[in-house]
PDB file of C-alpha atoms and ligand atoms in Angstrom:
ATOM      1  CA  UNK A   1    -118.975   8.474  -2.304  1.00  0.00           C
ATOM      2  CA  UNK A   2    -115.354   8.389  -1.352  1.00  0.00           C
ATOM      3  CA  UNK A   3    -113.925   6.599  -3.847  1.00  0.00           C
ATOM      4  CA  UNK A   4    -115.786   8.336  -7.106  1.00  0.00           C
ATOM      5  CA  UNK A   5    -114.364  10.265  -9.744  1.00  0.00           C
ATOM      6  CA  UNK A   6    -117.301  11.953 -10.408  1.00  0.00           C
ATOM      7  CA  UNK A   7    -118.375  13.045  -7.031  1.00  0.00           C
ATOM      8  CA  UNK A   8    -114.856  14.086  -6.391  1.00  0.00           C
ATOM      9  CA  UNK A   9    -115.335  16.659  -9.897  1.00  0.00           C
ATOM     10  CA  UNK A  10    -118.510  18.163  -7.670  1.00  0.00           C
ATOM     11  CA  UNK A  11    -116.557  18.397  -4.390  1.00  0.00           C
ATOM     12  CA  UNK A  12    -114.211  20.413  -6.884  1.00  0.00           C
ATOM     13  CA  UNK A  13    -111.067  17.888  -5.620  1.00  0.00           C
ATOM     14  CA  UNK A  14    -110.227  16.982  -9.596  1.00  0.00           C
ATOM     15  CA  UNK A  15    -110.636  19.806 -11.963  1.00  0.00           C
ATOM     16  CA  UNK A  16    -113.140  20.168 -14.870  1.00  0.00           C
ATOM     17  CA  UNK A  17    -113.894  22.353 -17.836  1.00  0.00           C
ATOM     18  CA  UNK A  18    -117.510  23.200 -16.478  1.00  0.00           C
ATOM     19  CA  UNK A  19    -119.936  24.194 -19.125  1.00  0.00           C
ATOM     20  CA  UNK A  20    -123.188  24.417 -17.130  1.00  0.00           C
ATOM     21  CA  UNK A  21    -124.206  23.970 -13.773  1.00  0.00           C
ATOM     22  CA  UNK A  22    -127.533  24.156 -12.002  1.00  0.00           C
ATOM     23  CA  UNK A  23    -128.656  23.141  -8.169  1.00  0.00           C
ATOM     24  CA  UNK A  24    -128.644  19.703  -8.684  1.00  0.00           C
ATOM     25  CA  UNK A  25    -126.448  19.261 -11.738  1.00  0.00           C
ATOM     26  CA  UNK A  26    -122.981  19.714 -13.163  1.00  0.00           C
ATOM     27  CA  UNK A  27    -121.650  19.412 -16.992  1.00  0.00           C
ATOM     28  CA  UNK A  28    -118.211  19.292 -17.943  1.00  0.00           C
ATOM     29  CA  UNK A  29    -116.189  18.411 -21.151  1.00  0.00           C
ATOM     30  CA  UNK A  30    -115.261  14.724 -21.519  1.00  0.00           C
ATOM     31  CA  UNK A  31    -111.222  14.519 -21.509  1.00  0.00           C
ATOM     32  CA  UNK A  32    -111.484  12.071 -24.320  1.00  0.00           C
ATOM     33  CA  UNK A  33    -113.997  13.753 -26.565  1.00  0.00           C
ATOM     34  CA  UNK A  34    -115.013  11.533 -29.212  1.00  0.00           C
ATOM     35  CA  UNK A  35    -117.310  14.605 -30.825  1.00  0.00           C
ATOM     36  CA  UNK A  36    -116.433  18.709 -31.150  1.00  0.00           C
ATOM     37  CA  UNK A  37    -119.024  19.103 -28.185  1.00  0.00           C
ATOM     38  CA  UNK A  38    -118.661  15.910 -25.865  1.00  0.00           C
ATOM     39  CA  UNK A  39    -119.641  17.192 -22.536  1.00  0.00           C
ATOM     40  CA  UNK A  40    -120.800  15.105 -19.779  1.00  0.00           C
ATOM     41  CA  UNK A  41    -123.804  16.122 -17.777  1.00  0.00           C
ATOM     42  CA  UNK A  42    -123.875  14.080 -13.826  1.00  0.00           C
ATOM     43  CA  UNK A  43    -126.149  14.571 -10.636  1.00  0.00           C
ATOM     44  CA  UNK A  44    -124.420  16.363  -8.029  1.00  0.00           C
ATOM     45  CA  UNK A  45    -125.324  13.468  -5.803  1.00  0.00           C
ATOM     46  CA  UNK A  46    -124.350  10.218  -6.744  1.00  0.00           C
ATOM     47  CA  UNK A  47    -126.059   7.307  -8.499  1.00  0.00           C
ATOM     48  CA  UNK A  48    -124.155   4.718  -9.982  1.00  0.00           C
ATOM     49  CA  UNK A  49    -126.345   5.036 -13.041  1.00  0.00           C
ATOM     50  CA  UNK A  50    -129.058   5.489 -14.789  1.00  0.00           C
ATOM     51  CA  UNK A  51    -131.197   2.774 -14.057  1.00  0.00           C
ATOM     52  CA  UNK A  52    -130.175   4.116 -10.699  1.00  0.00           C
ATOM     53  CA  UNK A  53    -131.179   7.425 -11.099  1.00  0.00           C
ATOM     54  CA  UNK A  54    -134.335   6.151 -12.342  1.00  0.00           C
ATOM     55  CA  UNK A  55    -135.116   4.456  -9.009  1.00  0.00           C
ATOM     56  CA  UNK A  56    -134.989   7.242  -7.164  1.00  0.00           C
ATOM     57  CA  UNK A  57    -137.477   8.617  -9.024  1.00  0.00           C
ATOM     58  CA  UNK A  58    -137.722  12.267  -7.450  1.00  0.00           C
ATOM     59  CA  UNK A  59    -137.587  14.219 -10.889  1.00  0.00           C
ATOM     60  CA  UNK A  60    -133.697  14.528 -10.678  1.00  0.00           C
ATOM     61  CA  UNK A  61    -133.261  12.710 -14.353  1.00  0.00           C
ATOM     62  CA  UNK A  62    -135.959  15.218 -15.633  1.00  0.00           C
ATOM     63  CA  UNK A  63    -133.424  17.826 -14.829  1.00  0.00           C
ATOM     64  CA  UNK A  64    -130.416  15.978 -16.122  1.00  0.00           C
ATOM     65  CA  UNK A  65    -132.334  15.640 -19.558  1.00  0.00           C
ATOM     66  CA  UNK A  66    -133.233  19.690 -19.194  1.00  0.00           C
ATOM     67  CA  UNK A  67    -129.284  19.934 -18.333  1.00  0.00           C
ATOM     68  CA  UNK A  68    -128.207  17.911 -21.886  1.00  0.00           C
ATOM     69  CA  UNK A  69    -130.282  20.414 -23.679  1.00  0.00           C
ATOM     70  CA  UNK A  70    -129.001  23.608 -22.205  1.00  0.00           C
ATOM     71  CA  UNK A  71    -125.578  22.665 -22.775  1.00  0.00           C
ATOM     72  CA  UNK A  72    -126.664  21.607 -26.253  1.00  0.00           C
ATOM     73  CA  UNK A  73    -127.893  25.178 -26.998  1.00  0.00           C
ATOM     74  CA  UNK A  74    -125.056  26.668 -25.273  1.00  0.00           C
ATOM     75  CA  UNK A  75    -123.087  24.236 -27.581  1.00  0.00           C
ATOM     76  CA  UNK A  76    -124.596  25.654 -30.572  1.00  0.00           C
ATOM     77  CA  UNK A  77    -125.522  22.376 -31.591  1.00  0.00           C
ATOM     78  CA  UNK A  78    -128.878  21.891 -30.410  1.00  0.00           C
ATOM     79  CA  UNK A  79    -130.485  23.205 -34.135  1.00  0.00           C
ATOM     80  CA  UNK A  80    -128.442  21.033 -36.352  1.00  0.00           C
ATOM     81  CA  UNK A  81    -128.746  17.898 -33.584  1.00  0.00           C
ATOM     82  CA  UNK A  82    -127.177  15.819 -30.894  1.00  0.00           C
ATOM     83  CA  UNK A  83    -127.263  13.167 -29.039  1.00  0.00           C
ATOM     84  CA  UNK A  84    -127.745  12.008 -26.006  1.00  0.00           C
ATOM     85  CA  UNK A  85    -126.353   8.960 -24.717  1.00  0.00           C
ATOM     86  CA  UNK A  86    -126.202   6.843 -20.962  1.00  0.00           C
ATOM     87  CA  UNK A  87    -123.984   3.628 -21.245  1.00  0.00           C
ATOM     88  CA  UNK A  88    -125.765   1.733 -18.539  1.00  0.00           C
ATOM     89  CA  UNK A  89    -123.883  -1.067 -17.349  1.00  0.00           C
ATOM     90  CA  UNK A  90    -120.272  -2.912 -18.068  1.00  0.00           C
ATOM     91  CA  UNK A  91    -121.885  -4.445 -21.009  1.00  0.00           C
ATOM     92  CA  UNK A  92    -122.901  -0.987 -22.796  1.00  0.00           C
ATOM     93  CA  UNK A  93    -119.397  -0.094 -21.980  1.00  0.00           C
ATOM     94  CA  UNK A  94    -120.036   2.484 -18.917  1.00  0.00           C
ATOM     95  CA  UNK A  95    -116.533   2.903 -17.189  1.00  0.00           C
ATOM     96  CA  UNK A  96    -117.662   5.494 -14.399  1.00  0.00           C
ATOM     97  CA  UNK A  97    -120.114   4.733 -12.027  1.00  0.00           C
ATOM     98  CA  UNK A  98    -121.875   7.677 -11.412  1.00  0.00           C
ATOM     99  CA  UNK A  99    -124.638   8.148 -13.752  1.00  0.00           C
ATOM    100  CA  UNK A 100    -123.453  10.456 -16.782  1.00  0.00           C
ATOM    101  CA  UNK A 101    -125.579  11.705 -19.899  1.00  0.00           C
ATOM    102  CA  UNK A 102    -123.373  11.985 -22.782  1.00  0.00           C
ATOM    103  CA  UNK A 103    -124.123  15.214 -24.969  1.00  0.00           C
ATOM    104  CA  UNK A 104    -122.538  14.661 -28.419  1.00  0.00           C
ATOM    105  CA  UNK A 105    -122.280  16.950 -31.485  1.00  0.00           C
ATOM    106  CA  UNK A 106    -120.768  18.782 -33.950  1.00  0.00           C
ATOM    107  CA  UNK A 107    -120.646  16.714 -36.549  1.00  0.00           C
ATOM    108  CA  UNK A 108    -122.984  14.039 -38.455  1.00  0.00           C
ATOM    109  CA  UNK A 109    -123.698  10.766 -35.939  1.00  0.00           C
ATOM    110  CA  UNK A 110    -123.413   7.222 -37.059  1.00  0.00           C
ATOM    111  CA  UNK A 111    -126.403   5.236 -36.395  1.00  0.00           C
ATOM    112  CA  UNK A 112    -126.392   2.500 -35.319  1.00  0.00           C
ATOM    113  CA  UNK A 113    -123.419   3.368 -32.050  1.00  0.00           C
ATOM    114  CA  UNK A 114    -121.068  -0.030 -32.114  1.00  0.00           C
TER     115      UNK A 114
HETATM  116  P1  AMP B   1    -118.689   5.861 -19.780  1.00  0.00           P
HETATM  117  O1  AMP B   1    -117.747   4.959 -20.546  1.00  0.00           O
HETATM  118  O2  AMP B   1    -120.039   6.008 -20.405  1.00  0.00           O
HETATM  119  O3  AMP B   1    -118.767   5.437 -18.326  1.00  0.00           O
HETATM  120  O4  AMP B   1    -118.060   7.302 -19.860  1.00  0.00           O
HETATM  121  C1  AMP B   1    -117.100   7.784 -18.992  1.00  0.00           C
HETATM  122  C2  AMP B   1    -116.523   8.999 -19.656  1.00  0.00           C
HETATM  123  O5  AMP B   1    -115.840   9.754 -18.682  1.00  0.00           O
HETATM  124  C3  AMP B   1    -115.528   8.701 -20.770  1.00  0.00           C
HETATM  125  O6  AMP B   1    -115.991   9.279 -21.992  1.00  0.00           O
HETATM  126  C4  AMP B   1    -114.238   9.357 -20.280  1.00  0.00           C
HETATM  127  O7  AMP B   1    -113.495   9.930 -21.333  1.00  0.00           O
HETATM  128  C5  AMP B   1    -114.748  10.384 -19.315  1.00  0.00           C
HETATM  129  N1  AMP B   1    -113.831  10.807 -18.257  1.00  0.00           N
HETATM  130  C6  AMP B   1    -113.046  10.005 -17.504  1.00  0.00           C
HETATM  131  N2  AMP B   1    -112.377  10.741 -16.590  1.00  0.00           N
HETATM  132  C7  AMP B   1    -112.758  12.024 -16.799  1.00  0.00           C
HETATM  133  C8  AMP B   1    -112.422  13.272 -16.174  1.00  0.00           C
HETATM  134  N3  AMP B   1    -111.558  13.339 -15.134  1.00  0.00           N
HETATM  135  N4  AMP B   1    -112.989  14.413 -16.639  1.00  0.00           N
HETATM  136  C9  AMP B   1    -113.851  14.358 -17.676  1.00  0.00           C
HETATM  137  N5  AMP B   1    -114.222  13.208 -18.290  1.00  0.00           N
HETATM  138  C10 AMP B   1    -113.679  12.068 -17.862  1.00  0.00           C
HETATM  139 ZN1   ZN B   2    -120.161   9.611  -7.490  1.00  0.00          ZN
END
């Protein structure tokens, strides 16, 4: 997609901190962290979310979960916990349309998220 942030991060034409990458995934830390680890884990190929991603149904968001955890150990915060989060439409406040999984830690979690 042209006209994606996200998609423009894999073509490598906006730079990233990249934690983790595998063949069909990328992770990279969220410029607005709202945790110590905050890193975002996308698809290389783009889906506007996860409902999306869902759809397509070809294992990809089995490897996006696999992703969230790697980077979590790699994190060093996959022992004390984390969380994973996808805001899935305007009303659960997603802002990029290309499906993201949220990987949060490093400190105690509020539940429930506002
Ligand atoms: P969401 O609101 O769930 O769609 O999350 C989008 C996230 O992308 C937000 O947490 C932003 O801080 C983050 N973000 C926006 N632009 C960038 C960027 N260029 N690199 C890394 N993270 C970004
Ligand atoms: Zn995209």
């Amino acid at each position: 997609m042209n006209d994606c942030l996200f998609c423009k991060i894999v073509a490598k034409e906006i730079p990233a901190e990249i934690v983790y990458e595998t063949g069909r995934t990328l992770a990279f830390r969220d410029t607005n962290p709202q945790a110590p680890t905050h890193v975002l884990v996308i698809t290389k190929g783009h889906y506007a979310n996860a409902a999306a991603l869902a759809d397509a149904d070809d294992g990809l968001a089995d490897d996006v979960l696999k992703a969230a955890h790697a980077v979590a150990v790699k994190e060093q915060v996959a022992e004390g916990g984390y969380r994973v989060v996808f805001n899935t439409g305007p009303a659960a406040g997603q802002t990029v349309f290309h499906v993201h999984a949220h990987v949060l830690g490093g400190r105690a979690l509020t539940w429930p998220p506002g």
